[in-house]
Short mmCIF file of C-alpha atoms and ligand atoms in Angstrom, two decimals:
data_model
loop_
_atom_site.label_atom_id
_atom_site.label_comp_id
_atom_site.label_asym_id
_atom_site.label_seq_id
_atom_site.Cartn_x
_atom_site.Cartn_y
_atom_site.Cartn_z
CA MET A 1 0.00 0.00 0.00
CA LEU A 2 1.16 3.53 -0.52
CA SER A 3 1.93 5.19 2.73
CA LYS A 4 0.78 8.60 3.75
CA HIS A 5 3.15 11.27 2.56
CA LEU A 6 5.64 12.08 5.30
CA PRO A 7 7.05 15.53 6.11
CA THR A 8 9.97 16.49 3.90
CA THR A 9 12.56 15.74 6.58
CA SER A 10 11.60 12.07 6.84
CA ARG A 11 11.55 11.38 3.12
CA HIS A 12 14.39 9.63 1.53
CA PHE A 13 15.12 10.32 -2.04
CA VAL A 14 15.99 8.12 -4.93
CA ARG A 15 18.37 9.29 -7.56
CA LEU A 16 18.49 7.73 -11.00
CA LEU A 17 21.10 5.04 -11.16
CA ARG A 18 20.52 3.22 -14.41
CA PRO A 19 24.06 2.96 -15.81
CA SER A 20 23.07 3.64 -19.39
CA LEU A 21 21.54 6.90 -18.32
CA GLN A 22 24.20 8.21 -16.00
CA THR A 23 25.27 10.71 -18.59
CA ARG A 24 21.80 12.11 -18.75
CA PRO A 25 21.54 15.54 -17.07
CA PHE A 26 18.83 14.22 -14.82
CA SER A 27 18.73 14.82 -11.11
CA PHE A 28 15.14 13.86 -10.64
CA ASP A 29 14.48 13.36 -6.95
CA LEU A 30 11.32 11.50 -6.08
CA ALA A 31 10.04 11.10 -2.59
CA LEU A 32 9.72 7.56 -1.30
CA ASP A 33 8.34 6.67 2.05
CA HIS A 34 10.40 4.45 4.36
CA LYS A 35 7.49 2.06 4.67
CA GLN A 36 7.80 1.39 0.96
CA ALA A 37 11.30 0.03 1.43
CA ASP A 38 10.21 -3.50 0.44
CA ASN A 39 9.07 -2.03 -2.86
CA VAL A 40 12.57 -2.08 -4.30
CA PRO A 41 13.01 0.96 -6.52
CA GLY A 42 13.92 -0.18 -10.00
CA THR A 43 11.24 -2.81 -10.46
CA PHE A 44 7.58 -2.85 -11.31
CA HIS A 45 5.50 -5.41 -9.47
CA VAL A 46 2.80 -7.29 -11.34
CA GLN A 47 0.24 -9.27 -9.33
CA THR A 48 -1.48 -12.07 -11.22
CA TYR A 49 -4.71 -13.87 -10.50
CA ASN A 50 -5.70 -17.08 -12.31
CA ALA A 51 -3.26 -19.16 -14.31
CA ILE A 52 -1.68 -16.76 -16.79
CA SER A 53 0.31 -18.12 -19.73
CA PRO A 54 4.05 -18.26 -18.98
CA ILE A 55 4.67 -17.10 -22.54
CA GLY A 56 2.74 -13.92 -21.77
CA LEU A 57 4.55 -13.42 -18.48
CA SER A 58 7.92 -13.90 -20.20
CA LYS A 59 7.31 -10.60 -22.03
CA TYR A 60 8.28 -8.79 -18.81
CA PRO A 61 12.04 -8.17 -18.65
CA ALA A 62 13.22 -9.92 -15.46
CA SER A 63 15.57 -7.05 -14.63
CA THR A 64 12.79 -4.51 -14.27
CA TYR A 65 9.61 -6.48 -13.51
CA GLU A 66 8.76 -8.83 -10.68
CA VAL A 67 5.72 -10.97 -11.39
CA VAL A 68 4.01 -12.23 -8.23
CA THR A 69 1.86 -15.28 -8.91
CA ASP A 70 1.79 -17.17 -5.61
CA ARG A 71 1.02 -14.63 -2.90
CA VAL A 72 -0.64 -11.31 -2.32
CA CYS A 73 1.63 -8.47 -3.43
CA PRO A 74 0.78 -5.38 -1.36
CA THR A 75 2.88 -3.18 -3.66
CA ALA A 76 1.47 -4.29 -7.02
CA HIS A 77 1.86 -1.63 -9.70
CA ALA A 78 -0.25 -3.65 -12.12
CA ILE A 79 -2.75 -6.47 -11.80
CA MET A 80 -3.16 -9.11 -14.49
CA LEU A 81 -6.07 -11.52 -14.37
CA ARG A 82 -8.54 -13.66 -16.28
CA SER A 83 -11.95 -14.46 -14.78
CA HIS A 84 -11.00 -13.86 -11.13
CA LYS A 85 -13.75 -11.75 -9.56
CA LEU A 86 -11.65 -8.82 -8.44
CA LYS A 87 -12.64 -7.01 -5.26
CA GLU A 88 -11.72 -3.42 -4.54
CA GLU A 89 -9.78 -4.50 -1.44
CA GLU A 90 -7.50 -6.58 -3.67
CA VAL A 91 -6.32 -3.42 -5.43
CA PRO A 92 -3.54 -1.80 -3.39
CA HIS A 93 -3.08 1.98 -3.50
CA THR A 94 0.11 1.40 -5.49
CA THR A 95 -1.82 -0.07 -8.42
CA ARG A 96 -1.67 2.02 -11.58
CA CYS A 97 -3.54 -0.32 -13.94
CA ILE A 98 -5.39 -3.61 -14.33
CA ALA A 99 -5.33 -5.86 -17.40
CA ARG A 100 -7.85 -8.58 -18.19
CA CYS A 101 -6.25 -11.28 -20.35
CA GLY A 102 -9.43 -11.72 -22.33
CA ALA A 103 -12.46 -9.80 -23.53
CA GLY A 104 -15.11 -9.55 -20.81
CA THR A 105 -14.37 -7.20 -17.91
CA ASN A 106 -17.55 -7.82 -15.93
CA ASN A 107 -15.45 -9.52 -13.21
CA ILE A 108 -13.72 -6.21 -12.46
CA PRO A 109 -15.37 -3.28 -10.62
CA VAL A 110 -14.65 -1.03 -13.59
CA SER A 111 -16.68 2.04 -12.51
CA ARG A 112 -14.99 2.07 -9.11
CA MET A 113 -11.59 1.74 -10.77
CA THR A 114 -12.45 4.73 -12.95
CA GLU A 115 -13.23 6.76 -9.83
CA LEU A 116 -9.85 5.71 -8.42
CA GLY A 117 -8.15 6.77 -11.67
CA ILE A 118 -7.08 3.24 -12.61
CA PRO A 119 -7.31 2.21 -16.26
CA VAL A 120 -8.71 -1.26 -16.95
CA PHE A 121 -7.40 -2.92 -20.10
CA ASN A 122 -8.54 -5.98 -22.03
CA THR A 123 -7.15 -7.85 -25.04
CA PRO A 124 -9.60 -7.40 -27.91
CA GLY A 125 -9.62 -10.29 -30.32
CA ALA A 126 -6.80 -12.22 -28.66
CA ASN A 127 -8.98 -15.19 -27.76
CA ALA A 128 -11.66 -14.72 -30.43
CA ASN A 129 -10.60 -17.60 -32.66
CA ALA A 130 -10.69 -20.05 -29.75
CA VAL A 131 -14.21 -18.97 -28.81
CA LYS A 132 -15.42 -18.98 -32.39
CA GLU A 133 -14.22 -22.56 -32.84
CA LEU A 134 -16.18 -23.62 -29.78
CA VAL A 135 -19.25 -21.69 -30.97
CA LEU A 136 -19.10 -23.73 -34.20
CA CYS A 137 -18.75 -26.84 -32.04
CA GLY A 138 -21.79 -25.61 -30.06
CA LEU A 139 -23.82 -25.36 -33.28
CA LEU A 140 -22.93 -28.97 -34.04
CA LEU A 141 -23.62 -30.14 -30.47
CA GLY A 142 -27.02 -28.53 -30.71
CA SER A 143 -27.75 -30.11 -34.11
CA ARG A 144 -26.68 -33.70 -33.65
CA LYS A 145 -27.26 -35.68 -30.48
CA ILE A 146 -23.52 -36.07 -29.96
CA VAL A 147 -23.48 -35.69 -26.16
CA GLN A 148 -26.41 -38.07 -25.71
CA GLY A 149 -24.84 -40.55 -28.15
CA ILE A 150 -21.55 -40.57 -26.26
CA GLY A 151 -23.46 -41.13 -22.99
CA ALA A 152 -25.38 -44.04 -24.49
CA MET A 153 -22.19 -45.67 -25.82
CA ARG A 154 -20.61 -45.40 -22.37
CA GLU A 155 -23.64 -47.08 -20.78
CA LEU A 156 -23.70 -49.89 -23.31
CA GLY A 157 -19.94 -50.28 -23.07
CA ASP A 158 -20.21 -50.72 -19.29
CA LYS A 159 -22.55 -53.65 -19.95
CA GLY A 160 -20.32 -55.08 -22.71
CA GLU A 161 -23.08 -54.46 -25.29
CA ALA A 162 -21.65 -51.57 -27.30
CA ARG A 163 -20.77 -53.40 -30.50
CA GLU A 164 -23.90 -55.53 -30.39
CA LYS A 165 -26.45 -52.74 -29.90
CA VAL A 166 -24.89 -49.74 -31.64
CA GLU A 167 -26.78 -50.04 -34.91
CA LYS A 168 -30.08 -50.60 -33.07
CA ILE A 169 -29.87 -47.48 -30.88
CA LYS A 170 -28.44 -44.97 -33.31
CA SER A 171 -31.81 -43.95 -34.66
CA GLN A 172 -32.49 -42.27 -31.29
CA PHE A 173 -29.68 -39.84 -31.98
CA GLY A 174 -30.47 -38.39 -35.38
CA GLY A 175 -30.05 -34.70 -36.09
CA GLN A 176 -30.04 -31.99 -38.71
CA GLU A 177 -27.39 -30.32 -40.83
CA LEU A 178 -26.17 -26.74 -40.53
CA LYS A 179 -26.04 -26.22 -44.30
CA GLY A 180 -28.99 -24.22 -45.55
CA LYS A 181 -30.13 -23.21 -42.05
CA THR A 182 -30.19 -19.64 -40.78
CA LEU A 183 -27.86 -18.50 -38.01
CA GLY A 184 -28.55 -15.26 -36.16
CA VAL A 185 -25.49 -13.66 -34.59
CA ILE A 186 -26.18 -11.16 -31.81
CA GLY A 187 -23.05 -9.04 -31.38
CA LEU A 188 -20.81 -8.82 -34.44
CA GLY A 189 -17.51 -8.04 -32.73
CA HIS A 190 -14.35 -10.12 -32.82
CA ILE A 191 -16.10 -13.42 -32.06
CA GLY A 192 -19.46 -12.74 -33.70
CA SER A 193 -18.04 -11.57 -37.04
CA ALA A 194 -15.67 -14.55 -37.26
CA THR A 195 -18.54 -16.88 -36.39
CA ALA A 196 -20.68 -15.30 -39.11
CA ARG A 197 -17.89 -15.70 -41.66
CA ASP A 198 -17.21 -19.37 -40.87
CA ALA A 199 -20.88 -20.30 -40.54
CA ALA A 200 -21.40 -18.91 -44.05
CA ALA A 201 -18.50 -21.08 -45.22
CA LEU A 202 -20.42 -24.08 -43.81
CA GLY A 203 -23.36 -23.11 -45.99
CA MET A 204 -25.46 -21.26 -43.43
CA ASN A 205 -27.44 -18.09 -44.11
CA VAL A 206 -26.39 -15.40 -41.68
CA VAL A 207 -28.51 -12.76 -39.99
CA GLY A 208 -26.73 -10.26 -37.73
CA TYR A 209 -27.68 -7.73 -35.09
CA ASP A 210 -25.23 -5.22 -33.64
CA PRO A 211 -26.09 -1.53 -33.52
CA GLY A 212 -22.51 -0.66 -32.51
CA MET A 213 -20.61 -2.76 -35.04
CA SER A 214 -17.10 -1.52 -35.91
CA ILE A 215 -15.92 -1.06 -39.50
CA GLU A 216 -13.26 -3.70 -38.88
CA SER A 217 -15.97 -6.24 -37.99
CA ALA A 218 -18.25 -5.17 -40.83
CA LEU A 219 -15.45 -5.90 -43.31
CA LYS A 220 -15.18 -9.47 -42.00
CA LEU A 221 -18.83 -10.31 -42.56
CA PRO A 222 -19.85 -12.60 -45.41
CA ASN A 223 -21.39 -10.67 -48.32
CA ASN A 224 -24.81 -12.15 -47.87
CA THR A 225 -25.15 -11.25 -44.18
CA LYS A 226 -28.55 -9.75 -43.53
CA LEU A 227 -28.36 -7.06 -40.86
CA VAL A 228 -31.54 -6.60 -38.84
CA GLU A 229 -32.80 -3.84 -36.57
CA ASN A 230 -33.56 -5.78 -33.40
CA MET A 231 -33.17 -9.06 -31.59
CA LYS A 232 -36.81 -9.97 -32.09
CA SER A 233 -36.17 -10.31 -35.85
CA VAL A 234 -33.24 -12.58 -35.07
CA PHE A 235 -35.24 -14.87 -32.78
CA ALA A 236 -38.29 -14.93 -35.01
CA ASN A 237 -36.38 -15.91 -38.16
CA CYS A 238 -33.39 -18.02 -37.16
CA ASP A 239 -32.83 -21.72 -36.64
CA TYR A 240 -29.70 -21.01 -34.60
CA VAL A 241 -28.80 -17.97 -32.49
CA SER A 242 -25.29 -17.23 -31.21
CA LEU A 243 -24.87 -14.67 -28.43
CA ASN A 244 -21.63 -12.71 -28.63
CA ILE A 245 -22.20 -9.54 -26.65
CA PRO A 246 -20.64 -8.27 -23.40
CA TYR A 247 -22.38 -8.67 -20.08
CA ILE A 248 -23.20 -5.33 -18.49
CA PRO A 249 -24.79 -5.95 -15.09
CA SER A 250 -27.83 -3.70 -15.31
CA GLU A 251 -31.21 -4.08 -16.96
CA PRO A 252 -31.50 -3.46 -20.73
CA SER A 253 -33.73 -0.45 -19.95
CA GLU A 254 -30.72 1.08 -18.17
CA GLY A 255 -28.24 0.27 -20.94
CA GLY A 256 -27.20 -3.10 -19.49
CA THR A 257 -27.49 -6.63 -20.84
CA HIS A 258 -28.64 -8.51 -17.73
CA GLY A 259 -31.31 -11.00 -18.83
CA ILE A 260 -31.43 -9.40 -22.29
CA ILE A 261 -32.43 -12.77 -23.72
CA SER A 262 -35.84 -12.35 -22.18
CA ARG A 263 -39.01 -14.39 -21.91
CA ASP A 264 -40.54 -12.41 -24.80
CA LEU A 265 -37.64 -13.19 -27.10
CA LEU A 266 -37.55 -16.86 -26.16
CA MET A 267 -41.29 -17.26 -26.64
CA SER A 268 -40.94 -15.72 -30.12
CA ALA A 269 -38.18 -18.17 -31.13
CA LYS A 270 -38.71 -21.07 -33.51
CA LYS A 271 -39.81 -24.21 -31.68
CA ASN A 272 -36.55 -26.05 -32.35
CA CYS A 273 -34.15 -23.11 -32.19
CA VAL A 274 -30.61 -23.85 -30.99
CA ILE A 275 -29.30 -21.03 -28.78
CA VAL A 276 -25.53 -20.97 -28.33
CA ASN A 277 -24.18 -18.78 -25.55
CA PHE A 278 -20.42 -18.44 -25.29
CA ALA A 279 -20.74 -14.83 -24.07
CA ARG A 280 -22.02 -14.83 -20.46
CA GLY A 281 -24.66 -16.81 -18.58
CA GLU A 282 -26.28 -13.73 -17.06
CA LEU A 283 -27.40 -12.54 -20.49
CA VAL A 284 -30.12 -15.17 -20.44
CA ASP A 285 -33.25 -15.30 -18.28
CA SER A 286 -32.79 -18.92 -17.12
CA GLU A 287 -36.32 -19.21 -15.66
CA ALA A 288 -37.76 -18.16 -19.00
CA MET A 289 -35.48 -20.58 -20.84
CA LYS A 290 -36.71 -23.44 -18.61
CA ASP A 291 -40.33 -22.39 -19.18
CA TRP A 292 -39.71 -22.24 -22.94
CA PHE A 293 -38.46 -25.84 -22.89
CA ASP A 294 -41.19 -27.02 -20.54
CA SER A 295 -43.89 -25.43 -22.67
CA GLY A 296 -43.10 -27.93 -25.42
CA SER A 297 -40.20 -26.41 -27.32
CA ASP A 298 -37.64 -28.79 -28.81
CA GLY A 299 -35.00 -26.10 -28.64
CA VAL A 300 -31.49 -26.63 -27.33
CA TYR A 301 -29.41 -24.33 -25.16
CA VAL A 302 -25.65 -24.77 -25.47
CA SER A 303 -23.79 -22.59 -23.01
CA ASP A 304 -20.28 -22.08 -21.68
CA PHE A 305 -21.53 -21.03 -18.26
CA PRO A 306 -22.84 -22.74 -15.14
CA ASP A 307 -26.54 -22.53 -14.46
CA ASP A 308 -27.99 -24.07 -11.32
CA LEU A 309 -31.48 -24.12 -12.81
CA LEU A 310 -30.69 -25.56 -16.24
CA TYR A 311 -27.60 -27.67 -15.63
CA ASP A 312 -29.37 -31.05 -15.86
CA HIS A 313 -32.23 -30.11 -18.15
CA PRO A 314 -32.36 -32.52 -21.12
CA ASN A 315 -32.46 -29.60 -23.57
CA THR A 316 -29.25 -28.02 -22.33
CA ILE A 317 -25.57 -28.70 -22.86
CA LEU A 318 -23.38 -26.76 -20.44
CA LEU A 319 -19.59 -26.47 -20.56
CA PRO A 320 -17.27 -25.20 -17.80
CA HIS A 321 -16.29 -21.87 -19.41
CA LEU A 322 -13.89 -23.39 -21.92
CA GLY A 323 -14.24 -20.85 -24.75
CA ALA A 324 -10.84 -19.21 -24.34
CA SER A 325 -9.03 -22.21 -22.88
CA THR A 326 -6.63 -23.00 -25.69
CA GLU A 327 -2.87 -22.63 -25.57
CA GLU A 328 -2.96 -20.20 -28.47
CA ALA A 329 -5.60 -17.93 -26.95
CA GLU A 330 -4.01 -17.97 -23.49
CA ASP A 331 -0.60 -17.07 -24.93
CA ALA A 332 -2.00 -14.35 -27.19
CA ALA A 333 -4.15 -12.74 -24.49
CA ALA A 334 -1.42 -12.77 -21.85
CA SER A 335 1.19 -11.45 -24.30
CA MET A 336 -1.08 -8.62 -25.38
CA ALA A 337 -1.89 -7.75 -21.77
CA SER A 338 1.80 -7.76 -20.78
CA ASN A 339 2.66 -5.39 -23.62
CA THR A 340 -0.25 -3.12 -22.79
CA ILE A 341 0.80 -2.93 -19.13
CA GLN A 342 4.42 -2.16 -20.03
CA ASN A 343 3.44 0.57 -22.49
CA PHE A 344 1.27 2.15 -19.86
CA LEU A 345 3.70 1.87 -16.95
CA GLU A 346 6.75 2.98 -18.91
CA ASN A 347 5.32 5.46 -21.43
CA GLY A 348 1.87 6.35 -20.16
CA GLU A 349 0.29 5.03 -23.37
CA ILE A 350 -3.34 3.87 -23.17
CA VAL A 351 -4.51 1.31 -25.71
CA ASN A 352 -7.35 -1.19 -25.30
CA SER A 353 -8.78 0.34 -22.16
CA VAL A 354 -12.45 -0.14 -21.38
CA ASN A 355 -12.65 2.93 -19.13
CA PHE A 356 -9.94 5.35 -20.29
CA PRO A 357 -9.55 7.14 -23.61
CA GLU A 358 -6.98 5.87 -26.09
CA THR A 359 -3.88 8.04 -25.58
CA ARG A 360 -0.56 8.00 -27.39
CA LEU A 361 2.25 10.51 -27.49
CA GLU A 362 5.41 9.83 -29.42
CA SER A 363 8.30 8.90 -27.21
CA ARG A 364 10.14 11.55 -25.26
CA GLY A 365 13.73 12.56 -25.76
CA ASP A 366 16.47 12.14 -23.16
CA THR A 367 16.12 15.63 -21.80
CA THR A 368 12.41 15.28 -21.17
CA VAL A 369 10.36 14.32 -18.13
CA ARG A 370 7.06 12.65 -18.94
CA ILE A 371 4.22 13.45 -16.55
CA ALA A 372 0.90 11.58 -16.71
CA ILE A 373 -2.06 12.98 -14.83
CA VAL A 374 -5.49 11.44 -14.27
CA ASN A 375 -8.22 13.87 -13.42
CA GLU A 376 -11.96 14.27 -13.24
CA ASN A 377 -13.30 15.48 -16.57
CA LYS A 378 -14.52 18.88 -15.44
CA THR A 379 -13.96 22.47 -16.43
CA GLY A 380 -10.85 24.20 -15.18
CA VAL A 381 -8.77 21.20 -14.11
CA LEU A 382 -6.51 21.22 -17.15
CA ALA A 383 -6.03 24.97 -16.82
CA ALA A 384 -5.09 24.54 -13.16
CA ILE A 385 -2.60 21.78 -14.01
CA LEU A 386 -0.98 23.95 -16.67
CA GLY A 387 -1.00 26.82 -14.17
CA GLU A 388 1.05 24.75 -11.70
CA LEU A 389 3.55 23.91 -14.43
CA ALA A 390 3.79 27.59 -15.34
CA ASN A 391 4.32 28.44 -11.65
CA ALA A 392 7.26 26.05 -11.72
CA ASN A 393 8.73 27.76 -14.78
CA ILE A 394 8.34 24.48 -16.62
CA ASN A 395 8.56 24.44 -20.38
CA ILE A 396 6.06 22.02 -21.95
CA LEU A 397 7.49 20.30 -25.03
CA GLN A 398 4.44 18.32 -26.07
CA GLN A 399 1.21 17.20 -24.49
CA VAL A 400 -1.99 15.30 -25.11
CA ASN A 401 -5.28 15.59 -23.24
CA ARG A 402 -8.02 13.01 -23.74
CA SER A 403 -11.27 12.43 -21.99
CA SER A 404 -14.05 9.88 -21.98
CA SER A 405 -17.21 10.43 -19.96
CA ASN A 406 -16.13 11.50 -16.47
CA ILE A 407 -12.40 10.83 -16.67
CA ALA A 408 -9.59 12.78 -18.33
CA TYR A 409 -6.00 11.76 -18.93
CA ASN A 410 -3.02 13.93 -19.77
CA VAL A 411 0.47 13.05 -20.89
CA ILE A 412 2.78 16.04 -20.72
CA ASP A 413 6.44 16.04 -21.70
CA VAL A 414 8.37 18.84 -20.04
CA GLU A 415 11.92 20.00 -20.35
CA LEU A 416 14.14 18.41 -17.76
CA ASP A 417 16.36 21.29 -16.75
CA THR A 418 13.73 23.96 -16.34
CA LEU A 419 12.84 23.48 -12.67
CA SER A 420 14.36 26.64 -11.25
CA GLU A 421 13.26 29.85 -9.64
CA GLY A 422 9.62 28.81 -9.63
CA LYS A 423 7.08 28.06 -6.91
CA PHE A 424 8.46 24.54 -6.27
CA LYS A 425 11.90 23.70 -4.94
CA SER A 426 12.01 20.12 -6.20
CA TRP A 427 10.30 17.76 -8.61
CA ALA A 428 8.73 16.06 -5.59
CA GLU A 429 7.15 19.34 -4.50
CA LEU A 430 5.94 19.97 -8.03
CA GLN A 431 4.35 16.53 -8.06
CA GLU A 432 2.58 17.28 -4.79
CA GLY A 433 1.37 20.61 -6.19
CA LEU A 434 0.01 18.95 -9.34
CA THR A 435 -1.63 16.08 -7.49
CA MET A 436 -3.36 18.34 -5.01
CA VAL A 437 -4.98 20.42 -7.76
CA ASP A 438 -8.76 20.21 -7.30
CA GLY A 439 -10.06 17.46 -9.60
CA VAL A 440 -6.72 15.65 -10.02
CA ILE A 441 -6.82 12.00 -8.93
CA SER A 442 -3.25 10.85 -9.48
CA SER A 443 -0.01 11.76 -11.16
CA ARG A 444 3.00 9.88 -12.41
CA PHE A 445 6.43 11.25 -13.09
CA MET A 446 7.80 8.61 -15.38
CA ASN A 447 11.47 8.16 -14.78
CA ASP A 448 13.93 5.36 -15.06
CA VAL A 449 13.64 4.06 -11.52
CA TYR A 450 10.75 1.76 -12.24
CA GLY A 451 8.12 1.53 -9.56
CA THR A 452 8.61 5.08 -8.29
CA GLY A 453 7.13 8.42 -9.28
CA TYR A 454 3.45 7.76 -8.51
CA ALA A 455 1.31 9.95 -6.29
CA LYS A 456 -2.39 10.09 -5.66
CA LYS A 457 -4.97 11.94 -3.69
CA ILE A 458 -7.07 9.77 -1.41
CA GLU A 459 -9.86 11.46 0.51
CA GLY A 460 -8.10 14.80 0.17
CA ASN A 461 -4.72 13.53 1.44
CA TYR A 462 -1.55 13.28 -0.56
CA TYR A 463 0.07 9.86 -0.86
CA VAL A 464 3.28 8.82 -2.58
N1 NAI B 1 -16.57 -18.10 -23.31
C1 NAI B 1 -15.41 -17.47 -23.23
O1 NAI B 1 -14.43 -18.01 -22.76
C2 NAI B 1 -15.31 -16.09 -23.75
C3 NAI B 1 -16.40 -15.27 -23.73
N2 NAI B 1 -16.30 -14.01 -24.23
C4 NAI B 1 -17.50 -13.18 -24.16
O2 NAI B 1 -17.85 -12.79 -25.47
C5 NAI B 1 -18.10 -11.39 -25.49
C6 NAI B 1 -17.79 -10.85 -26.86
O3 NAI B 1 -16.40 -10.97 -27.11
P1 NAI B 1 -15.73 -10.24 -28.37
O4 NAI B 1 -16.44 -10.58 -29.61
O5 NAI B 1 -14.28 -10.52 -28.29
O6 NAI B 1 -16.02 -8.72 -27.98
P2 NAI B 1 -16.14 -7.47 -28.94
O7 NAI B 1 -16.08 -6.28 -28.07
O8 NAI B 1 -15.19 -7.58 -30.07
O9 NAI B 1 -17.62 -7.59 -29.55
C7 NAI B 1 -18.78 -7.34 -28.86
C8 NAI B 1 -19.80 -6.78 -29.85
O10 NAI B 1 -21.06 -6.77 -29.21
C9 NAI B 1 -21.75 -5.59 -29.65
N3 NAI B 1 -22.80 -5.32 -28.69
C10 NAI B 1 -22.70 -4.82 -27.44
N4 NAI B 1 -23.90 -4.77 -26.86
C11 NAI B 1 -24.79 -5.24 -27.75
C12 NAI B 1 -26.19 -5.43 -27.73
N5 NAI B 1 -26.91 -5.15 -26.65
N6 NAI B 1 -26.78 -5.95 -28.83
C13 NAI B 1 -26.05 -6.26 -29.92
N7 NAI B 1 -24.72 -6.08 -30.01
C14 NAI B 1 -24.09 -5.59 -28.92
C15 NAI B 1 -20.67 -4.55 -29.73
O11 NAI B 1 -21.04 -3.47 -30.56
C16 NAI B 1 -19.50 -5.36 -30.29
O12 NAI B 1 -19.45 -5.28 -31.70
C17 NAI B 1 -17.22 -10.84 -24.38
O13 NAI B 1 -17.73 -9.63 -23.87
C18 NAI B 1 -17.25 -11.93 -23.35
O14 NAI B 1 -18.31 -11.74 -22.45
C19 NAI B 1 -15.16 -13.54 -24.79
C20 NAI B 1 -14.05 -14.32 -24.84
C21 NAI B 1 -14.02 -15.64 -24.25
O1 HPV B 2 -12.19 -13.38 -22.40
C1 HPV B 2 -13.26 -13.61 -21.82
O2 HPV B 2 -14.19 -12.78 -21.74
C2 HPV B 2 -13.48 -14.92 -21.22
O3 HPV B 2 -14.57 -15.22 -20.80
C3 HPV B 2 -12.34 -15.85 -21.09
O4 HPV B 2 -12.25 -16.18 -19.74
P1 HPV B 2 -10.97 -16.95 -19.17
O5 HPV B 2 -9.79 -16.08 -19.47
O6 HPV B 2 -10.89 -18.25 -19.91
O7 HPV B 2 -11.23 -17.11 -17.72
#
């Protein structure tokens, strides 16, 4: 945890020591609290949850990153996770960012992290092929009685009757082909658009619904994709429906997706519709799904998520969240997340964040100090920040200011040797001045002693 800022006399200061930079005219003193002594200056600490691919973790240079996988790291600068349900108390005050090795971030308290000024990243597309392959498998599982057939063969095998009875029982397990049937894809992002493309290659007609589709996804769609205006058209017209949208835990009327596959939609579906859900279980109203089956539908629900109501229903096939569990997807997602974290920690760059605006600024020169500031997106904060820099006689070389909804993010490169004769006597004092500006949440002075240079305001108090 960051410790409360101590009076100037009890600070100790860290001077840059990286040999390659000793010639740099840089005497950039940053305050460190004694209680942070276990947080060895010179390394970034990355806390992981879940099993993260070693290939992804190997992207961190061992000399400057310590990855903590087997214990709680109270000085984590970054958190890397998969489906672990992250609690706020698991995010130490030292944490600058969180990366989800995967797509869905509904296991992270994203709005709270935004309030705390912490960007949450994900890895768009990194596991999409793995999920798409299992969606195609789900279409087949829902079409042919494969699971039931395997069960029956096991039972017969136990009795030593498998060879003898196989040709007699197989008529119980007939099915239908995908070719010529209509698949509705709800959510045409990385997974949905790839599913649409490959389903068309299997001879299916594709109907899609996604009011927020990106151009990149649109370009992947098969030419004959029919885009429709609402989910009702999808359910009313399709033999198969694949759900590929994020879970947002509020009601659809409030912009969320909780239970968006509602009773109304299910009751309007074709009697033998196969619904494939590799997105999230909470998207579906399970009670309504059970009622749909029990009211005489021959539909099938294939899902990647546990469901205590539907788990043993004869019309369901549930898998233990296996969509992204391939070597390739795990490596790709963890590698992307590692790179994203490093770019953010070392350069302040924001790419693939679900709560912060994309921000890039070309790399700084040797005589530049890069300052990154997170602030509330309200009038006057940027002016006040620039005012503090002016008070310090600081020359700004380049800067970028981005905002998205209630958060703003600034990366400002300033000249290194200009801190003189201004309001602040040291870089540490300047950092305190900037961080205590009304509306500022945190600041980082990016220097070459990794793990240092971060300050934030917590309940009106200054912490480094
Ligand atoms: N089973 C598994 O292991 C995995 C599951 N997923 C789930 O799949 C979801 C989708 O993943 P990606 O395709 O990679 O994400 P993506 O962000 O590329 O695509 C999501 C698409 O859904 C659209 N969308 C959002 N709300 C919608 C709505 N209400 N109606 C229609 N379209 C809507 C968006 O515009 C976007 O195009 C993830 O959010 C995650 O929950 C993702 C990866 C692995
Ligand atoms: O990427 C996603 O959204 C997933 O659901 C994958 O989850 P996992 O990383 O396999 O726990």
